[in-house]
Amino acid sequence: MFGDGVVRGADVESLWRRDMGTRCEAKSCQTGEISTVEAAVQSHSSRDAGMQTDQSEETIQDLDLQKEAPVDYAGLLSFLQGVEDVVIKELNKNWRSHAFDGFEVNWVDQNETVSCLHSLLYPEAQDQKLQVTSISWNATGSVVACSYGRLDDGDWSTEKSYVCTWNLDRRGLNPKRPDLVVDVPSSVMCLAFHPSQPSLIVGGLYSGEVLIWDTSRIEDPLIWRTGMTDDTHTDPVYQVDWLQDSKHSHHFQILSVSTDGKILVWQTQRDGQLMLVEGFALVAQQIPRSMKLKRTRGETAVGVTSLSFSHFDPSVFIIGVEGGYALKCSTAVETAAVPRTVSSIPLKAPAQFAFSPHGGPVYCVSCSPFHRNLFLSGGTDGHVHLHSMLQAQPLISLQLSKKYLFSVRWSPVRPLVFAAATGEGEVQLFDFGKSSQKPAVSIKQASAQTPVYCIEFNIKQTQLLAAGDASGMLKIWQLSSDFIQQGPREMNHLEQLANEVTD
Amino acid sequence: MAEVEETLKRIQSQKGVQGVIVVNSEGIPIKSMVDNSTTVQYAGLMHSFIMKAKSTVRDIDPQNDLTFLRICSKKNEIMIAPDKDYFLIVIQNLTE
């Protein structure tokens, strides 16, 4: 009844593909050409030009405050009337208050002791048994320079000597190897770095010459010299100093002091020479006779051994002479000196006032940076005199040493403190605020047979004091904190000391 | 005008007073009994300090406000009386 059968399947064709095919179109696209252009650029040549502003003086202008901001006087008056009573009450309460008496705040770590930071020496100079004759710190306070020579030799010596500098802020400071060594044909007696240019240093020689070196030049640091002309000193130059010259800011003026009685002002010239521009000569008969001085032949020159400018009046300076007294001088004098030697510039007589003498030559004077009338003088009699410029007798006379005193310096930060270099190998720090009889601190630099010849405070890093002695060693001392910070009543104490002038 | 001067003179004549400066709310000095450079220096430096002190007091307690400011230093003391429109700065030297 039933049989097998195969049925062929049904085919359905795709309509979708045909449709898609009719709807598609072929398209092509291509980015358009990118136009490029070659161009070259070159930086134009440039030149370095330097500009320097001069130290401007303070010009006080009339600040017309009324034009600056329109002031509402009614409002201002009501404000002032409201606060006046409160403020006056507070001011009076302050005056009577004892709340802060003896209250002191320490912002820095206190350092209690004086310690030696570095002992610098130059082996060649030590081998020749040269002594440290002078020290100077540079304008930034990081470089110390010292000169070697001989101070105990009476003879005219033609011995070579050195000027050495060390940079204390440099890592790898080698105390036996200075950063710069300058060979000098004669003994250098005094050094001074320029007060604002950190690389210029001037030195005065035993032969009477004055030389200026630039420590930034390695090949030949010598840039200016006086040479041996008729104008140069005929005796050793004991002190040199830079003068502030505002008129010719590209020339420098140097002052040199020597035992031939002349104080000369030199100016740097472009050809490497130092030219004499001004001069003072001290002759015995022109010294003002405020004290009874032993009679000397009228025209004898008075040997000048030290000089210090006043910090308050740039034309006033104090000099110490071999005769043992100090003189107050001024650069603004007009009287001509009695001529002894021919000189290209007329020399003037600067002395205005004579102070009472020490028992020996005065090797150091130092004007106080805090009071316009006070200065210290130290002599070979071992005494230090505190003088006021207003009277001939010293205010205070202290015996600091049984031997000579070679250098005294006021502290740059504490008005009542000064340091003195003694012949017994000690540096003595004296504080008028603590005791007026004995030193506050006595630093032993060397044995009792080697005198300390020179000391210098570092103005920028005020805790450092450099001292050079006769064994050729330069030691840098770090002072304790009470020598660095000014106390609250120090200026008043200093004023009191200065006012003890007897009428 | 004259009363303003008189009031300032009265304050200046108190014991130890070194200077009196009146500054407006923007920090510009209006009246001063000291030289110009000191005036400008104090006015500039004090203004930001006063604003900082005032905002500190207000941050701690918004209901509170700065009434008086005193800076005690080693050498002298600076007193500031603040107000909406003006500040009065008085410098007093206590060591004598």
Coordinates of C-alpha atoms in Angstrom, one line a residue:
Chain A
M1 CA 0.0 0.0 0.0
F2 CA 2.7 2.6 1.1
G3 CA 5.9 3.0 -1.0
D4 CA 9.2 5.0 -0.5
G5 CA 9.6 8.2 -2.4
V6 CA 12.3 11.1 -2.5
V7 CA 11.1 14.6 -2.8
R8 CA 13.4 17.2 -4.2
G9 CA 14.0 20.2 -2.0
A10 CA 12.9 23.7 -2.9
D11 CA 15.5 26.4 -3.6
V12 CA 15.0 30.0 -2.6
E13 CA 17.4 32.4 -4.1
S14 CA 18.8 35.2 -2.0
L15 CA 17.3 38.5 -2.8
W16 CA 19.4 40.4 -0.3
R17 CA 22.7 40.0 -2.1
R18 CA 21.3 41.2 -5.4
D19 CA 19.8 44.2 -3.7
M20 CA 23.0 45.1 -1.9
G21 CA 24.9 44.7 -5.1
T22 CA 22.7 47.2 -6.9
R23 CA 23.1 49.7 -4.1
C24 CA 26.9 49.7 -3.9
E25 CA 29.1 51.9 -5.8
A26 CA 32.9 51.9 -6.0
K27 CA 34.6 55.0 -4.8
S28 CA 38.2 55.9 -4.2
C29 CA 39.9 58.8 -2.4
Q30 CA 43.3 60.2 -2.1
T31 CA 44.8 62.9 0.1
G32 CA 45.8 65.9 -1.8
E33 CA 49.4 66.8 -2.2
I34 CA 51.0 68.4 0.9
S35 CA 53.0 71.4 -0.2
T36 CA 56.3 71.7 1.6
V37 CA 58.9 74.5 1.5
E38 CA 62.5 74.4 2.7
A39 CA 63.5 77.4 4.9
A40 CA 66.5 78.0 7.1
V41 CA 66.8 80.1 10.3
Q42 CA 69.9 81.3 11.9
S43 CA 70.3 83.1 15.2
H44 CA 71.9 86.5 14.7
S45 CA 75.1 87.3 16.4
S46 CA 75.0 88.6 19.9
R47 CA 77.3 90.5 22.1
D48 CA 77.8 90.6 25.8
A49 CA 77.5 94.0 27.3
G50 CA 77.9 94.7 31.0
M51 CA 76.0 97.2 33.0
Q52 CA 76.7 98.4 36.4
T53 CA 74.7 100.6 38.6
D54 CA 76.6 102.9 40.8
Q55 CA 75.9 102.8 44.5
S56 CA 73.2 105.3 44.5
E57 CA 72.8 107.7 47.3
E58 CA 69.6 108.0 49.1
T59 CA 67.6 110.7 47.6
I60 CA 64.9 111.9 49.9
Q61 CA 62.0 112.9 47.7
D62 CA 59.1 114.8 48.9
L63 CA 56.4 112.2 48.9
D64 CA 53.3 114.2 48.3
L65 CA 51.1 112.0 50.2
Q66 CA 48.0 114.1 49.6
K67 CA 48.1 113.6 45.9
E68 CA 48.7 109.8 46.2
A69 CA 45.4 108.8 47.8
P70 CA 42.4 111.1 48.4
V71 CA 42.1 111.2 52.1
D72 CA 38.8 111.4 53.8
Y73 CA 39.7 113.6 56.8
A74 CA 36.5 113.1 58.6
G75 CA 36.8 109.3 58.5
L76 CA 40.5 109.5 59.4
L77 CA 39.7 111.8 62.3
S78 CA 37.0 109.5 63.7
F79 CA 39.3 106.5 63.3
L80 CA 42.2 108.3 65.2
Q81 CA 39.9 109.5 67.9
G82 CA 38.7 106.0 68.4
V83 CA 42.1 104.4 68.6
E84 CA 44.0 107.1 70.3
D85 CA 43.0 106.2 73.8
V86 CA 43.7 102.5 73.3
V87 CA 47.1 103.2 71.8
I88 CA 48.2 105.6 74.5
K89 CA 47.1 103.2 77.2
E90 CA 49.1 100.4 75.6
L91 CA 52.2 102.6 75.2
N92 CA 52.1 103.6 78.9
K93 CA 51.5 100.0 80.0
N94 CA 54.5 99.0 77.9
W95 CA 56.7 101.5 79.5
R96 CA 56.0 100.4 83.0
S97 CA 55.9 96.7 82.2
H98 CA 58.5 94.3 83.5
A99 CA 57.1 91.4 81.5
F100 CA 60.0 91.0 79.2
D101 CA 62.8 92.0 81.5
G102 CA 65.7 89.6 81.0
F103 CA 63.7 87.7 78.4
E104 CA 66.0 86.6 75.6
V105 CA 65.2 84.4 72.6
N106 CA 67.8 82.3 70.9
W107 CA 67.0 81.8 67.2
V108 CA 70.3 80.0 66.4
D109 CA 72.1 77.2 68.1
Q110 CA 74.3 78.6 70.8
N111 CA 78.0 77.8 70.6
E112 CA 79.6 78.1 73.9
T113 CA 83.3 77.8 73.1
V114 CA 85.9 79.3 70.9
S115 CA 87.5 76.7 68.6
C116 CA 90.1 76.6 66.0
L117 CA 88.5 75.8 62.6
H118 CA 91.5 75.8 60.4
S119 CA 95.3 76.1 60.7
L120 CA 96.5 77.3 57.4
L121 CA 100.2 77.4 56.4
Y122 CA 102.3 77.5 53.3
P123 CA 105.2 75.1 53.6
E124 CA 107.7 77.1 51.5
A125 CA 107.2 80.2 53.6
Q126 CA 107.6 78.2 56.8
D127 CA 110.8 76.7 55.5
Q128 CA 112.2 80.2 55.0
K129 CA 111.0 81.0 58.5
L130 CA 108.8 83.8 57.3
Q131 CA 106.1 85.3 59.5
V132 CA 102.6 86.2 58.8
T133 CA 102.6 90.0 58.4
S134 CA 99.1 90.8 57.4
I135 CA 95.6 89.2 56.8
S136 CA 92.6 90.3 54.8
W137 CA 89.2 88.8 54.2
N138 CA 87.6 89.5 50.8
A139 CA 84.3 91.2 50.2
T140 CA 82.3 88.0 50.3
G141 CA 83.9 86.7 53.4
S142 CA 84.9 83.4 51.9
V143 CA 88.5 84.0 51.0
V144 CA 91.3 84.8 53.4
A145 CA 94.6 86.2 52.1
C146 CA 97.7 86.5 54.1
S147 CA 101.1 87.9 53.4
Y148 CA 104.4 86.6 54.6
G149 CA 107.5 88.6 55.5
R150 CA 109.6 89.6 58.4
L151 CA 108.7 92.0 61.1
D152 CA 111.6 91.5 63.4
D153 CA 114.3 92.3 60.9
G154 CA 115.8 95.7 61.1
D155 CA 117.9 95.4 58.0
W156 CA 116.9 96.4 54.5
S157 CA 116.0 93.0 53.3
T158 CA 115.6 91.8 49.7
E159 CA 114.1 88.6 50.7
K160 CA 111.4 87.2 48.5
S161 CA 108.0 86.6 50.0
Y162 CA 104.5 85.4 49.2
V163 CA 100.9 86.3 49.3
C164 CA 98.6 83.3 49.7
T165 CA 94.9 83.0 49.5
W166 CA 92.6 80.2 50.7
N167 CA 88.9 79.8 49.9
L168 CA 87.4 78.5 53.1
D169 CA 84.0 77.7 51.5
R170 CA 85.6 75.3 49.0
R171 CA 85.2 71.6 49.5
G172 CA 88.5 69.8 49.8
L173 CA 90.3 72.8 51.4
N174 CA 93.9 71.7 51.9
P175 CA 95.3 73.7 54.8
K176 CA 98.8 73.2 53.4
R177 CA 98.1 74.3 49.9
P178 CA 96.8 77.8 49.2
D179 CA 94.5 78.3 46.3
L180 CA 96.7 81.1 44.9
V181 CA 100.3 81.9 45.7
V182 CA 101.8 85.1 44.4
D183 CA 105.6 85.6 44.4
V184 CA 106.6 89.0 45.5
P185 CA 110.2 90.3 45.2
S186 CA 110.2 92.0 48.6
S187 CA 108.5 91.5 52.0
V188 CA 104.8 92.4 52.0
M189 CA 103.9 94.4 55.1
C190 CA 100.2 94.9 54.6
L191 CA 97.3 93.7 52.6
A192 CA 93.8 94.8 51.9
F193 CA 91.0 93.3 49.8
H194 CA 88.7 95.6 47.9
P195 CA 85.5 96.3 49.9
S196 CA 83.1 95.3 47.1
Q197 CA 85.1 93.6 44.3
P198 CA 86.0 90.1 45.6
S199 CA 89.2 89.6 43.6
L200 CA 91.2 92.8 43.9
I201 CA 93.8 92.9 46.6
V202 CA 96.4 95.6 47.3
G203 CA 99.7 95.1 49.1
G204 CA 102.3 97.4 50.5
L205 CA 106.0 96.2 50.3
Y206 CA 109.0 96.7 52.5
S207 CA 110.6 98.5 49.6
G208 CA 108.0 101.1 49.5
E209 CA 106.1 100.0 46.5
V210 CA 102.4 99.4 46.3
L211 CA 101.1 96.5 44.1
I212 CA 97.6 95.5 43.2
W213 CA 96.8 91.9 42.2
D214 CA 93.7 90.4 40.7
T215 CA 93.2 86.9 42.2
S216 CA 90.9 85.8 39.4
R217 CA 93.7 86.0 36.8
I218 CA 95.8 82.8 37.0
E219 CA 98.7 83.6 34.7
D220 CA 99.8 86.9 36.1
P221 CA 97.8 88.4 38.9
L222 CA 99.7 91.6 39.1
I223 CA 97.7 94.4 37.4
W224 CA 98.9 97.7 38.8
R225 CA 102.1 98.8 40.5
T226 CA 103.6 102.1 41.6
G227 CA 107.1 101.2 40.4
M228 CA 110.1 103.0 41.9
T229 CA 109.6 106.6 41.0
D230 CA 110.4 109.8 42.9
D231 CA 106.9 109.6 44.3
T232 CA 107.0 106.2 45.9
H233 CA 107.7 105.8 49.5
T234 CA 111.3 105.5 50.6
D235 CA 110.4 103.4 53.7
P236 CA 108.3 100.3 54.3
V237 CA 104.6 100.7 53.6
Y238 CA 102.9 99.8 56.9
Q239 CA 99.3 100.1 55.8
V240 CA 97.2 100.3 52.6
D241 CA 93.5 100.9 52.2
W242 CA 91.0 101.4 49.4
L243 CA 89.3 104.7 49.2
Q244 CA 85.7 105.0 48.1
D245 CA 85.8 107.1 45.0
S246 CA 82.4 108.0 43.6
K247 CA 83.6 110.4 40.9
H248 CA 85.7 108.0 38.8
S249 CA 84.0 104.7 39.2
H250 CA 86.3 102.8 36.8
H251 CA 89.4 103.9 38.6
F252 CA 90.4 102.9 42.0
Q253 CA 92.1 104.9 44.6
I254 CA 94.5 103.5 47.2
L255 CA 95.9 105.1 50.3
S256 CA 99.3 104.0 51.5
V257 CA 101.0 104.9 54.8
S258 CA 104.7 104.6 55.5
T259 CA 107.3 105.5 58.1
D260 CA 108.8 108.1 55.8
G261 CA 106.1 110.4 57.0
K262 CA 104.0 110.4 53.9
I263 CA 100.4 109.4 53.3
L264 CA 99.9 109.0 49.6
V265 CA 96.8 108.5 47.5
W266 CA 97.3 106.6 44.3
Q267 CA 95.0 106.2 41.4
T268 CA 94.9 103.3 38.9
Q269 CA 95.8 104.1 35.3
R270 CA 95.1 102.1 32.3
D271 CA 98.7 101.3 31.5
G272 CA 99.1 99.3 34.7
Q273 CA 100.7 102.1 36.6
L274 CA 99.6 103.7 39.8
M275 CA 99.7 107.5 39.7
L276 CA 100.0 109.7 42.6
V277 CA 97.0 112.1 42.8
E278 CA 97.1 113.4 46.3
G279 CA 99.4 113.3 49.3
F280 CA 99.9 114.2 52.9
A281 CA 103.2 114.6 54.7
L282 CA 103.7 114.7 58.4
V283 CA 106.4 117.0 59.6
A284 CA 107.2 117.4 63.2
Q285 CA 106.8 121.1 63.3
Q286 CA 103.3 120.9 61.9
I287 CA 101.9 118.6 64.5
P288 CA 99.4 120.5 66.6
R289 CA 100.8 121.1 70.1
S290 CA 98.1 120.0 72.4
M291 CA 100.5 118.0 74.5
K292 CA 103.9 118.9 75.6
L293 CA 106.0 116.8 73.2
K294 CA 109.8 116.5 73.3
R295 CA 111.5 119.0 71.1
T296 CA 112.5 117.5 67.8
R297 CA 114.2 119.2 64.9
G298 CA 111.5 121.1 63.0
E299 CA 111.5 119.4 59.7
T300 CA 111.9 115.8 60.8
A301 CA 109.4 113.6 59.2
V302 CA 107.1 111.8 61.6
G303 CA 106.9 108.1 60.7
V304 CA 103.3 106.8 60.3
T305 CA 102.7 103.2 61.2
S306 CA 99.0 102.7 61.2
L307 CA 95.8 104.3 59.9
S308 CA 92.1 103.9 60.4
F309 CA 89.3 105.7 58.6
S310 CA 86.3 106.8 60.5
H311 CA 83.2 104.8 59.6
F312 CA 80.9 107.8 60.0
D313 CA 82.9 110.6 58.3
P314 CA 84.9 109.5 55.3
S315 CA 87.2 112.5 55.4
V316 CA 88.4 111.9 58.9
F317 CA 91.1 109.4 59.7
I318 CA 93.2 108.5 62.7
I319 CA 96.9 107.7 62.3
G320 CA 99.4 106.2 64.8
V321 CA 102.9 107.4 64.6
E322 CA 106.3 106.0 65.6
G323 CA 106.6 108.7 68.3
G324 CA 103.9 106.9 70.2
Y325 CA 100.9 109.1 69.8
A326 CA 97.8 109.1 67.7
L327 CA 96.7 112.0 65.5
K328 CA 93.4 113.0 64.1
C329 CA 93.6 114.0 60.5
S330 CA 91.4 115.1 57.8
T331 CA 91.5 114.7 54.0
A332 CA 89.9 118.1 53.6
V333 CA 92.8 120.2 54.7
E334 CA 94.3 123.0 52.6
T335 CA 97.6 123.8 54.4
A336 CA 100.7 122.7 52.5
A337 CA 103.3 120.6 54.2
V338 CA 106.7 122.1 54.6
P339 CA 108.5 120.5 51.7
R340 CA 111.3 118.0 52.4
T341 CA 111.4 116.0 49.3
V342 CA 110.5 116.9 45.8
S343 CA 107.2 115.3 44.8
S344 CA 105.0 115.7 41.7
I345 CA 102.0 116.6 43.7
P346 CA 102.0 119.2 46.4
L347 CA 101.7 117.5 49.8
K348 CA 99.4 118.7 52.5
A349 CA 99.6 118.6 56.2
P350 CA 96.6 116.7 57.5
A351 CA 97.1 116.7 61.3
Q352 CA 94.4 118.4 63.3
F353 CA 94.6 117.1 66.8
A354 CA 97.2 115.1 68.8
F355 CA 96.3 112.6 71.5
S356 CA 98.3 111.7 74.5
P357 CA 101.2 109.4 73.9
H358 CA 101.8 105.7 74.6
G359 CA 105.1 104.5 75.9
G360 CA 106.2 103.3 72.4
P361 CA 105.3 103.3 68.8
V362 CA 101.6 102.9 68.0
Y363 CA 101.3 100.0 65.6
C364 CA 97.5 99.9 65.4
V365 CA 94.6 102.2 65.6
S366 CA 91.0 101.2 64.9
C367 CA 87.9 103.5 64.7
S368 CA 84.7 102.1 66.2
P369 CA 82.1 101.1 63.6
F370 CA 79.4 101.9 66.1
H371 CA 80.3 105.3 67.5
R372 CA 81.7 108.3 65.6
N373 CA 84.0 109.5 68.3
L374 CA 85.6 106.3 69.8
F375 CA 88.8 104.7 68.6
L376 CA 91.3 102.3 70.0
S377 CA 95.1 102.6 69.9
G378 CA 97.6 99.9 70.8
G379 CA 101.3 100.3 71.2
T380 CA 104.5 98.5 72.0
D381 CA 104.1 99.3 75.6
G382 CA 101.4 96.6 75.8
H383 CA 98.6 99.1 76.6
V384 CA 95.4 99.7 74.7
H385 CA 93.9 103.2 75.0
L386 CA 90.2 103.9 74.3
H387 CA 90.1 107.4 73.1
S388 CA 87.3 109.8 72.3
M389 CA 88.2 112.1 69.4
L390 CA 87.1 115.0 71.5
Q391 CA 89.8 114.9 74.1
A392 CA 93.5 114.2 74.3
Q393 CA 93.5 111.9 77.4
P394 CA 92.3 108.4 76.9
L395 CA 89.0 107.4 78.3
I396 CA 90.2 104.0 79.4
S397 CA 93.8 102.6 79.4
L398 CA 94.3 98.9 79.8
Q399 CA 97.4 96.9 80.0
L400 CA 96.8 93.7 78.1
S401 CA 100.3 92.4 77.7
K402 CA 103.8 92.7 79.2
K403 CA 105.2 92.6 75.7
Y404 CA 104.1 94.4 72.6
L405 CA 100.7 94.8 71.1
F406 CA 100.6 94.4 67.4
S407 CA 97.0 94.7 66.4
V408 CA 93.7 95.8 67.8
R409 CA 90.4 95.5 66.0
W410 CA 86.8 96.4 67.0
S411 CA 84.3 93.6 66.5
P412 CA 82.0 94.3 63.6
V413 CA 78.9 93.1 65.3
R414 CA 79.3 93.8 69.0
P415 CA 79.8 97.5 69.9
L416 CA 81.6 96.8 73.2
V417 CA 84.0 94.0 72.0
F418 CA 87.5 94.3 70.6
A419 CA 90.3 91.9 69.9
A420 CA 94.0 92.5 70.5
A421 CA 97.0 90.5 69.3
T422 CA 99.8 90.3 71.9
G423 CA 103.4 89.5 71.8
E424 CA 102.8 86.6 74.1
G425 CA 101.2 84.5 71.4
E426 CA 97.6 85.2 72.6
V427 CA 94.6 86.9 71.0
Q428 CA 92.6 88.6 73.7
L429 CA 88.9 89.4 73.3
F430 CA 87.8 92.2 75.5
D431 CA 84.2 93.0 76.4
F432 CA 83.5 96.3 78.0
G433 CA 80.1 95.1 79.0
K434 CA 81.5 92.2 81.1
S435 CA 84.6 93.6 82.7
S436 CA 86.8 96.6 82.1
Q437 CA 89.8 95.1 83.7
K438 CA 90.5 91.7 82.3
P439 CA 89.7 90.1 78.9
A440 CA 86.6 88.0 78.4
V441 CA 88.4 85.3 76.4
S442 CA 92.1 84.7 75.9
I443 CA 92.9 82.5 72.9
K444 CA 96.3 80.9 73.0
Q445 CA 97.5 80.7 69.4
A446 CA 101.1 79.8 69.8
S447 CA 103.8 79.5 72.4
A448 CA 104.8 82.4 74.5
Q449 CA 107.8 83.2 72.3
T450 CA 105.9 83.6 69.1
P451 CA 103.9 86.8 68.9
V452 CA 100.7 87.1 67.1
Y453 CA 101.1 89.8 64.5
C454 CA 97.8 90.4 62.9
I455 CA 94.1 89.7 63.5
E456 CA 91.1 90.4 61.3
F457 CA 87.4 89.8 61.9
N458 CA 85.3 88.4 59.0
I459 CA 82.5 91.0 58.3
K460 CA 80.3 88.6 56.4
Q461 CA 80.7 85.5 58.6
T462 CA 80.8 87.2 61.9
Q463 CA 81.8 84.2 63.9
L464 CA 85.2 83.9 62.2
L465 CA 88.4 85.6 63.4
A466 CA 91.7 85.1 61.6
A467 CA 95.0 85.4 63.4
G468 CA 98.5 85.1 62.0
D469 CA 101.6 84.6 64.1
A470 CA 105.4 84.6 63.9
S471 CA 105.7 80.9 63.1
G472 CA 104.0 81.4 59.7
M473 CA 100.7 79.9 60.8
L474 CA 97.4 81.4 60.0
K475 CA 94.6 80.2 62.3
I476 CA 90.9 80.7 61.8
W477 CA 89.0 80.8 65.1
Q478 CA 85.3 80.3 65.5
L479 CA 84.0 82.5 68.2
S480 CA 81.3 81.6 70.7
S481 CA 77.8 82.9 70.2
D482 CA 78.0 85.6 72.8
F483 CA 80.5 87.4 70.5
I484 CA 78.2 87.3 67.5
Q485 CA 74.9 88.8 68.7
Q486 CA 74.4 92.3 69.9
G487 CA 72.9 92.6 73.3
P488 CA 69.9 94.8 74.0
R489 CA 71.7 97.6 75.9
E490 CA 75.1 97.6 74.3
M491 CA 74.7 100.8 72.3
N492 CA 73.6 102.7 75.4
H493 CA 76.6 101.4 77.3
L494 CA 78.9 102.5 74.5
E495 CA 77.3 105.9 74.5
Q496 CA 77.9 106.1 78.2
L497 CA 81.5 105.2 77.8
A498 CA 81.9 107.9 75.1
N499 CA 80.2 110.5 77.2
E500 CA 82.7 110.2 80.0
V501 CA 84.7 112.9 78.3
T502 CA 86.0 115.3 81.0
D503 CA 85.5 118.9 80.2
Chain B
M1 CA 43.0 118.4 59.5
A2 CA 44.5 120.2 62.4
E3 CA 42.9 117.8 64.9
V4 CA 44.4 114.9 63.0
E5 CA 47.9 116.4 63.3
E6 CA 47.3 117.1 67.0
T7 CA 46.2 113.6 67.7
L8 CA 49.2 112.2 65.9
K9 CA 51.5 114.6 67.8
R10 CA 50.0 113.5 71.1
I11 CA 50.8 109.9 70.3
Q12 CA 54.3 110.8 69.1
S13 CA 55.0 112.6 72.3
Q14 CA 54.5 109.5 74.5
K15 CA 57.5 108.0 76.1
G16 CA 59.8 106.1 73.8
V17 CA 57.8 106.5 70.6
Q18 CA 60.0 106.5 67.6
G19 CA 57.5 106.9 64.9
V20 CA 53.8 106.9 64.0
I21 CA 52.4 105.9 60.6
V22 CA 48.8 105.9 59.3
V23 CA 48.2 103.4 56.5
N24 CA 44.9 102.9 54.5
S25 CA 43.3 99.6 53.9
E26 CA 45.3 99.1 50.7
G27 CA 48.6 99.6 52.4
I28 CA 49.3 103.1 51.1
P29 CA 50.7 105.4 53.8
I30 CA 48.5 108.4 54.5
K31 CA 50.3 110.2 57.3
S32 CA 53.7 109.6 58.7
M33 CA 56.0 111.1 61.4
V34 CA 59.1 109.3 60.1
D35 CA 61.2 109.6 57.0
N36 CA 60.0 108.4 53.6
S37 CA 62.0 105.3 53.2
T38 CA 61.1 104.0 56.7
T39 CA 57.4 104.8 56.1
V40 CA 57.3 102.9 52.8
Q41 CA 59.2 100.0 54.3
Y42 CA 56.9 99.6 57.3
A43 CA 53.7 100.2 55.2
G44 CA 54.6 97.5 52.7
L45 CA 55.7 94.9 55.2
M46 CA 53.0 95.5 57.8
H47 CA 50.1 95.3 55.4
S48 CA 50.5 91.6 54.6
F49 CA 51.3 90.8 58.2
I50 CA 48.1 92.5 59.4
M51 CA 46.0 90.7 56.9
K52 CA 47.5 87.4 57.8
A53 CA 46.9 88.0 61.5
K54 CA 43.3 89.1 60.9
S55 CA 42.5 86.1 58.8
T56 CA 44.1 83.8 61.4
V57 CA 41.9 85.1 64.1
R58 CA 38.8 84.8 61.9
D59 CA 39.7 81.3 60.8
I60 CA 39.9 80.1 64.4
D61 CA 36.6 81.7 65.3
P62 CA 34.5 83.4 62.7
Q63 CA 32.7 85.4 65.4
N64 CA 36.0 86.8 66.6
D65 CA 38.0 89.7 65.1
L66 CA 41.5 91.2 65.5
T67 CA 41.5 94.2 67.8
F68 CA 45.2 95.0 68.4
L69 CA 48.6 93.7 67.2
R70 CA 51.9 93.9 68.9
I71 CA 55.3 92.7 67.7
C72 CA 58.0 92.6 70.4
S73 CA 61.5 92.5 69.2
K74 CA 64.9 92.9 70.8
K75 CA 65.3 96.6 70.0
N76 CA 61.8 98.0 69.9
E77 CA 58.1 97.2 69.8
I78 CA 55.6 97.8 66.9
M79 CA 52.0 98.3 67.8
I80 CA 49.2 98.2 65.3
A81 CA 45.6 99.3 65.8
P82 CA 43.5 98.0 62.9
D83 CA 40.2 99.3 61.6
K84 CA 38.0 98.9 58.6
D85 CA 39.6 101.7 56.6
Y86 CA 42.9 102.5 58.3
F87 CA 45.7 101.1 60.3
L88 CA 47.8 103.0 62.9
I89 CA 51.4 101.8 63.3
V90 CA 53.4 103.0 66.3
I91 CA 57.0 102.1 66.9
Q92 CA 58.2 102.3 70.5
N93 CA 61.7 101.9 71.8
L94 CA 61.7 100.4 75.2
T95 CA 65.4 100.2 76.1
E96 CA 66.8 103.2 77.9

